[in-house]
Amino acid sequence: MHKVKNDRFGYPQNGLHDSWYAAIRQMTENLLSDCKRVRRRSRRGERLLREIERNRAILENVPCCMVNFDIWEPNIIVSRENGALNLAWIDPERSFWGDRMADFVCLDFMSPLEKKTAALAAYNSEADDPVLATPEETVRWAVMQAYLALIMETEKYYRYTLVSFGWWRNVVAAGMLYRSAFGALREHQ
C-alpha cells in the first residue's frame, strides 16, 4: 500500500496539503476543534500541536503515500493461493495520504518503533525504502502515536458515555499512547 504515492497530504474530504507538516497540523487542529464543540479541552492534544511545530523540519520532508491507519488483526485478511501469500486490508475509513510511519503505530501500538522487529523485518523485505527506526523516523512515529491518542480521547465524547466500557478503554489507551509518544519525543529533542 505504501507504494501508492501522491504529492498531496491529508484526508481528501478535508482538503489536501503540500507537506505532511501542514496536513498533520490541520488534522490535529480539527480534532481539537471537535473537542471544543463538546466543550472539552485536550491539553495533551495541544501539546501534540506544539510537538508538531517543534519538529516541523522533520515533518516537512516526509514523502507521501497511502496510509491505512487502522491496521490490526480484524482488518487483515490473509490467504494462500498456489503457495503465494495474499494480503488484503479492509475497513479503510481512517485512510489518508501521509506518512507511512502511521501504519507502524497500529501494529502492536504500545511497542516502541525500534522494538517492532518482526513487523519491520517483514515490511523491509518488500519495501522499496526500508524503515530503519532512525531518530527522524522515531519522531514521525511518535507524532502519529500521539495523534492516535488524540483520536481516542476525542472519539470517547462522541461515541460513548461516562459509564460505558468504551469510554474507559479510550481513557486508558489514550493515556498510555500519549506517555509513550511524548517520552519518545523527549528522547529525540
PDB file of C-alpha atoms in Angstrom:
ATOM      1  CA  MET A   1       0.000   0.000   0.000  1.00  0.00           C
ATOM      2  CA  HIS A   2       2.857   2.409   0.721  1.00  0.00           C
ATOM      3  CA  LYS A   3       3.930   2.018  -2.904  1.00  0.00           C
ATOM      4  CA  VAL A   4       0.836   4.043  -3.854  1.00  0.00           C
ATOM      5  CA  LYS A   5       2.185   7.611  -3.937  1.00  0.00           C
ATOM      6  CA  ASN A   6       0.747  11.096  -4.068  1.00  0.00           C
ATOM      7  CA  ASP A   7       2.173  14.600  -3.950  1.00  0.00           C
ATOM      8  CA  ARG A   8      -0.512  15.978  -1.593  1.00  0.00           C
ATOM      9  CA  PHE A   9      -1.119  15.061   2.044  1.00  0.00           C
ATOM     10  CA  GLY A  10      -4.107  14.594   4.340  1.00  0.00           C
ATOM     11  CA  TYR A  11      -7.685  13.381   4.214  1.00  0.00           C
ATOM     12  CA  PRO A  12      -9.194  14.055   0.754  1.00  0.00           C
ATOM     13  CA  GLN A  13     -12.531  15.041   2.310  1.00  0.00           C
ATOM     14  CA  ASN A  14     -10.822  17.780   4.384  1.00  0.00           C
ATOM     15  CA  GLY A  15      -8.577  19.202   1.669  1.00  0.00           C
ATOM     16  CA  LEU A  16      -5.055  18.123   0.787  1.00  0.00           C
ATOM     17  CA  HIS A  17      -1.838  19.954   1.714  1.00  0.00           C
ATOM     18  CA  ASP A  18       1.578  20.468   0.147  1.00  0.00           C
ATOM     19  CA  SER A  19       3.502  18.955   3.090  1.00  0.00           C
ATOM     20  CA  TRP A  20       2.983  16.369   5.793  1.00  0.00           C
ATOM     21  CA  TYR A  21       3.658  19.063   8.389  1.00  0.00           C
ATOM     22  CA  ALA A  22       0.719  21.157   7.097  1.00  0.00           C
ATOM     23  CA  ALA A  23      -1.566  18.117   6.885  1.00  0.00           C
ATOM     24  CA  ILE A  24      -0.857  16.641  10.334  1.00  0.00           C
ATOM     25  CA  ARG A  25      -1.107  20.103  11.867  1.00  0.00           C
ATOM     26  CA  GLN A  26      -4.552  20.595  10.286  1.00  0.00           C
ATOM     27  CA  MET A  27      -5.655  17.069  11.213  1.00  0.00           C
ATOM     28  CA  THR A  28      -4.679  17.746  14.845  1.00  0.00           C
ATOM     29  CA  GLU A  29      -6.377  21.155  14.852  1.00  0.00           C
ATOM     30  CA  ASN A  30      -9.545  19.509  13.511  1.00  0.00           C
ATOM     31  CA  LEU A  31      -9.605  17.046  16.412  1.00  0.00           C
ATOM     32  CA  LEU A  32      -9.014  19.851  18.920  1.00  0.00           C
ATOM     33  CA  SER A  33     -11.963  21.690  17.343  1.00  0.00           C
ATOM     34  CA  ASP A  34     -14.064  18.537  17.717  1.00  0.00           C
ATOM     35  CA  CYS A  35     -13.229  18.572  21.447  1.00  0.00           C
ATOM     36  CA  LYS A  36     -14.202  22.236  21.733  1.00  0.00           C
ATOM     37  CA  ARG A  37     -17.526  21.544  20.026  1.00  0.00           C
ATOM     38  CA  VAL A  38     -18.496  19.400  23.016  1.00  0.00           C
ATOM     39  CA  ARG A  39     -16.971  21.890  25.488  1.00  0.00           C
ATOM     40  CA  ARG A  40     -13.870  19.811  26.171  1.00  0.00           C
ATOM     41  CA  ARG A  41     -10.220  20.738  26.031  1.00  0.00           C
ATOM     42  CA  SER A  42      -7.326  18.406  25.302  1.00  0.00           C
ATOM     43  CA  ARG A  43      -4.158  19.711  26.934  1.00  0.00           C
ATOM     44  CA  ARG A  44      -2.230  16.723  25.614  1.00  0.00           C
ATOM     45  CA  GLY A  45      -3.641  17.391  22.135  1.00  0.00           C
ATOM     46  CA  GLU A  46      -2.404  20.972  22.475  1.00  0.00           C
ATOM     47  CA  ARG A  47       0.986  19.576  23.483  1.00  0.00           C
ATOM     48  CA  LEU A  48       0.950  17.419  20.340  1.00  0.00           C
ATOM     49  CA  LEU A  49       0.370  20.570  18.296  1.00  0.00           C
ATOM     50  CA  ARG A  50       3.458  22.140  19.936  1.00  0.00           C
ATOM     51  CA  GLU A  51       5.476  18.976  19.164  1.00  0.00           C
ATOM     52  CA  ILE A  52       4.378  19.189  15.531  1.00  0.00           C
ATOM     53  CA  GLU A  53       5.670  22.769  15.435  1.00  0.00           C
ATOM     54  CA  ARG A  54       8.916  21.831  17.169  1.00  0.00           C
ATOM     55  CA  ASN A  55       9.525  19.022  14.656  1.00  0.00           C
ATOM     56  CA  ARG A  56       8.392  20.975  11.610  1.00  0.00           C
ATOM     57  CA  ALA A  57      11.671  20.482   9.707  1.00  0.00           C
ATOM     58  CA  ILE A  58      11.373  16.693  10.003  1.00  0.00           C
ATOM     59  CA  LEU A  59       7.664  16.634   9.133  1.00  0.00           C
ATOM     60  CA  GLU A  60       8.058  18.874   6.084  1.00  0.00           C
ATOM     61  CA  ASN A  61      10.420  16.362   4.447  1.00  0.00           C
ATOM     62  CA  VAL A  62       8.197  13.282   4.637  1.00  0.00           C
ATOM     63  CA  PRO A  63       7.380  11.508   1.353  1.00  0.00           C
ATOM     64  CA  CYS A  64       3.666  10.978   0.701  1.00  0.00           C
ATOM     65  CA  CYS A  65       1.977   7.609   0.323  1.00  0.00           C
ATOM     66  CA  MET A  66      -1.346   5.939   1.052  1.00  0.00           C
ATOM     67  CA  VAL A  67      -1.751   5.153   4.748  1.00  0.00           C
ATOM     68  CA  ASN A  68      -4.387   2.805   6.184  1.00  0.00           C
ATOM     69  CA  PHE A  69      -4.037   3.852   9.865  1.00  0.00           C
ATOM     70  CA  ASP A  70      -6.351   1.069  11.033  1.00  0.00           C
ATOM     71  CA  ILE A  71      -4.158  -1.995  10.605  1.00  0.00           C
ATOM     72  CA  TRP A  72      -4.918  -4.518  13.299  1.00  0.00           C
ATOM     73  CA  GLU A  73      -5.767  -8.226  13.186  1.00  0.00           C
ATOM     74  CA  PRO A  74      -9.524  -7.983  12.430  1.00  0.00           C
ATOM     75  CA  ASN A  75      -8.782  -5.753   9.413  1.00  0.00           C
ATOM     76  CA  ILE A  76      -6.150  -8.012   7.820  1.00  0.00           C
ATOM     77  CA  ILE A  77      -7.214 -10.906   5.600  1.00  0.00           C
ATOM     78  CA  VAL A  78      -4.559 -13.465   4.690  1.00  0.00           C
ATOM     79  CA  SER A  79      -4.941 -16.316   2.223  1.00  0.00           C
ATOM     80  CA  ARG A  80      -2.705 -18.680   0.284  1.00  0.00           C
ATOM     81  CA  GLU A  81      -3.145 -19.413  -3.389  1.00  0.00           C
ATOM     82  CA  ASN A  82      -0.742 -21.781  -5.172  1.00  0.00           C
ATOM     83  CA  GLY A  83       1.758 -21.278  -2.361  1.00  0.00           C
ATOM     84  CA  ALA A  84       1.662 -17.476  -2.657  1.00  0.00           C
ATOM     85  CA  LEU A  85       0.610 -15.372   0.297  1.00  0.00           C
ATOM     86  CA  ASN A  86      -2.149 -12.857  -0.464  1.00  0.00           C
ATOM     87  CA  LEU A  87      -2.889  -9.968   1.883  1.00  0.00           C
ATOM     88  CA  ALA A  88      -5.917  -7.708   1.931  1.00  0.00           C
ATOM     89  CA  TRP A  89      -6.740  -4.854   4.269  1.00  0.00           C
ATOM     90  CA  ILE A  90     -10.300  -3.819   4.910  1.00  0.00           C
ATOM     91  CA  ASP A  91     -12.101  -1.002   6.730  1.00  0.00           C
ATOM     92  CA  PRO A  92     -10.316   1.980   5.137  1.00  0.00           C
ATOM     93  CA  GLU A  93     -12.291   4.838   6.752  1.00  0.00           C
ATOM     94  CA  ARG A  94      -9.192   6.134   8.569  1.00  0.00           C
ATOM     95  CA  SER A  95      -7.036   6.056   5.418  1.00  0.00           C
ATOM     96  CA  PHE A  96      -5.272   9.221   4.319  1.00  0.00           C
ATOM     97  CA  TRP A  97      -2.332  10.444   2.243  1.00  0.00           C
ATOM     98  CA  GLY A  98       0.618  10.885   4.549  1.00  0.00           C
ATOM     99  CA  ASP A  99       3.497   9.418   6.489  1.00  0.00           C
ATOM    100  CA  ARG A 100       3.894   5.638   6.348  1.00  0.00           C
ATOM    101  CA  MET A 101       5.121   5.676   9.971  1.00  0.00           C
ATOM    102  CA  ALA A 102       1.448   5.955  10.962  1.00  0.00           C
ATOM    103  CA  ASP A 103       0.812   2.351   9.979  1.00  0.00           C
ATOM    104  CA  PHE A 104       3.525   1.175  12.372  1.00  0.00           C
ATOM    105  CA  VAL A 105       1.606   2.746  15.264  1.00  0.00           C
ATOM    106  CA  CYS A 106      -1.387   0.453  14.750  1.00  0.00           C
ATOM    107  CA  LEU A 107       0.705  -2.718  14.614  1.00  0.00           C
ATOM    108  CA  ASP A 108       1.264  -3.520  18.295  1.00  0.00           C
ATOM    109  CA  PHE A 109       0.612   0.089  19.204  1.00  0.00           C
ATOM    110  CA  MET A 110       2.269   0.041  22.614  1.00  0.00           C
ATOM    111  CA  SER A 111       5.689  -1.149  21.402  1.00  0.00           C
ATOM    112  CA  PRO A 112       8.359   1.428  20.522  1.00  0.00           C
ATOM    113  CA  LEU A 113       9.207   1.584  16.826  1.00  0.00           C
ATOM    114  CA  GLU A 114      12.658   0.041  17.285  1.00  0.00           C
ATOM    115  CA  LYS A 115      11.122  -2.957  19.129  1.00  0.00           C
ATOM    116  CA  LYS A 116       8.761  -3.836  16.282  1.00  0.00           C
ATOM    117  CA  THR A 117      11.447  -6.109  14.851  1.00  0.00           C
ATOM    118  CA  ALA A 118       9.169  -8.727  13.254  1.00  0.00           C
ATOM    119  CA  ALA A 119       6.937  -6.110  11.600  1.00  0.00           C
ATOM    120  CA  LEU A 120       9.944  -4.093  10.408  1.00  0.00           C
ATOM    121  CA  ALA A 121      11.705  -7.188   9.044  1.00  0.00           C
ATOM    122  CA  ALA A 122       8.586  -8.267   7.126  1.00  0.00           C
ATOM    123  CA  TYR A 123       7.986  -4.741   5.833  1.00  0.00           C
ATOM    124  CA  ASN A 124      11.600  -4.154   4.858  1.00  0.00           C
ATOM    125  CA  SER A 125      11.747  -7.446   2.943  1.00  0.00           C
ATOM    126  CA  GLU A 126       9.207  -5.977   0.479  1.00  0.00           C
ATOM    127  CA  ALA A 127       9.705  -2.211   0.794  1.00  0.00           C
ATOM    128  CA  ASP A 128      11.421  -0.036  -1.787  1.00  0.00           C
ATOM    129  CA  ASP A 129      12.582   2.189   1.077  1.00  0.00           C
ATOM    130  CA  PRO A 130      13.221   0.283   4.328  1.00  0.00           C
ATOM    131  CA  VAL A 131      12.246   1.606   7.761  1.00  0.00           C
ATOM    132  CA  LEU A 132      15.350   1.664   9.954  1.00  0.00           C
ATOM    133  CA  ALA A 133      13.925   3.287  13.114  1.00  0.00           C
ATOM    134  CA  THR A 134      16.201   6.305  12.683  1.00  0.00           C
ATOM    135  CA  PRO A 135      15.768   9.244  15.075  1.00  0.00           C
ATOM    136  CA  GLU A 136      13.721  11.080  12.411  1.00  0.00           C
ATOM    137  CA  GLU A 137      11.507   8.036  11.784  1.00  0.00           C
ATOM    138  CA  THR A 138      11.032   7.654  15.535  1.00  0.00           C
ATOM    139  CA  VAL A 139       9.905  11.290  15.815  1.00  0.00           C
ATOM    140  CA  ARG A 140       7.457  10.776  12.947  1.00  0.00           C
ATOM    141  CA  TRP A 141       6.158   7.570  14.542  1.00  0.00           C
ATOM    142  CA  ALA A 142       5.765   9.264  17.953  1.00  0.00           C
ATOM    143  CA  VAL A 143       3.791  12.144  16.414  1.00  0.00           C
ATOM    144  CA  MET A 144       1.406   9.594  14.930  1.00  0.00           C
ATOM    145  CA  GLN A 145       1.181   7.665  18.191  1.00  0.00           C
ATOM    146  CA  ALA A 146       0.111  10.879  19.939  1.00  0.00           C
ATOM    147  CA  TYR A 147      -2.296  11.596  17.073  1.00  0.00           C
ATOM    148  CA  LEU A 148      -3.947   8.184  17.609  1.00  0.00           C
ATOM    149  CA  ALA A 149      -4.202   9.044  21.315  1.00  0.00           C
ATOM    150  CA  LEU A 150      -5.952  12.304  20.420  1.00  0.00           C
ATOM    151  CA  ILE A 151      -8.383  10.421  18.163  1.00  0.00           C
ATOM    152  CA  MET A 152      -9.211   8.041  21.023  1.00  0.00           C
ATOM    153  CA  GLU A 153      -9.505  10.893  23.509  1.00  0.00           C
ATOM    154  CA  THR A 154     -11.829  12.851  21.203  1.00  0.00           C
ATOM    155  CA  GLU A 155     -13.998   9.981  19.994  1.00  0.00           C
ATOM    156  CA  LYS A 156     -14.971   8.998  23.531  1.00  0.00           C
ATOM    157  CA  TYR A 157     -17.028  12.217  23.718  1.00  0.00           C
ATOM    158  CA  TYR A 158     -18.935  11.311  20.575  1.00  0.00           C
ATOM    159  CA  ARG A 159     -19.286   7.519  20.815  1.00  0.00           C
ATOM    160  CA  TYR A 160     -19.547   6.645  24.496  1.00  0.00           C
ATOM    161  CA  THR A 161     -20.970   7.719  27.821  1.00  0.00           C
ATOM    162  CA  LEU A 162     -19.075   8.002  31.065  1.00  0.00           C
ATOM    163  CA  VAL A 163     -20.463   4.649  32.247  1.00  0.00           C
ATOM    164  CA  SER A 164     -19.586   2.629  29.129  1.00  0.00           C
ATOM    165  CA  PHE A 165     -16.599   0.334  28.713  1.00  0.00           C
ATOM    166  CA  GLY A 166     -15.531   2.161  25.523  1.00  0.00           C
ATOM    167  CA  TRP A 167     -15.136   5.445  27.393  1.00  0.00           C
ATOM    168  CA  TRP A 168     -12.736   3.968  29.949  1.00  0.00           C
ATOM    169  CA  ARG A 169     -10.885   1.850  27.385  1.00  0.00           C
ATOM    170  CA  ASN A 170     -10.215   5.045  25.416  1.00  0.00           C
ATOM    171  CA  VAL A 171      -9.159   6.938  28.560  1.00  0.00           C
ATOM    172  CA  VAL A 172      -6.610   4.265  29.491  1.00  0.00           C
ATOM    173  CA  ALA A 173      -5.351   3.611  25.944  1.00  0.00           C
ATOM    174  CA  ALA A 174      -5.026   7.317  25.116  1.00  0.00           C
ATOM    175  CA  GLY A 175      -3.079   7.922  28.328  1.00  0.00           C
ATOM    176  CA  MET A 176      -0.672   5.082  27.556  1.00  0.00           C
ATOM    177  CA  LEU A 177      -0.214   6.245  23.963  1.00  0.00           C
ATOM    178  CA  TYR A 178       0.423   9.855  24.989  1.00  0.00           C
ATOM    179  CA  ARG A 179       3.001   8.799  27.612  1.00  0.00           C
ATOM    180  CA  SER A 180       4.834   6.612  25.122  1.00  0.00           C
ATOM    181  CA  ALA A 181       4.750   9.217  22.348  1.00  0.00           C
ATOM    182  CA  PHE A 182       5.837  12.160  24.489  1.00  0.00           C
ATOM    183  CA  GLY A 183       8.579  10.020  26.051  1.00  0.00           C
ATOM    184  CA  ALA A 184       9.958   9.158  22.597  1.00  0.00           C
ATOM    185  CA  LEU A 185       9.732  12.798  21.500  1.00  0.00           C
ATOM    186  CA  ARG A 186      11.550  13.913  24.665  1.00  0.00           C
ATOM    187  CA  GLU A 187      14.363  11.432  23.923  1.00  0.00           C
ATOM    188  CA  HIS A 188      14.782  12.833  20.410  1.00  0.00           C
ATOM    189  CA  GLN A 189      14.872  16.554  21.209  1.00  0.00           C
TER     190      GLN A 189
END
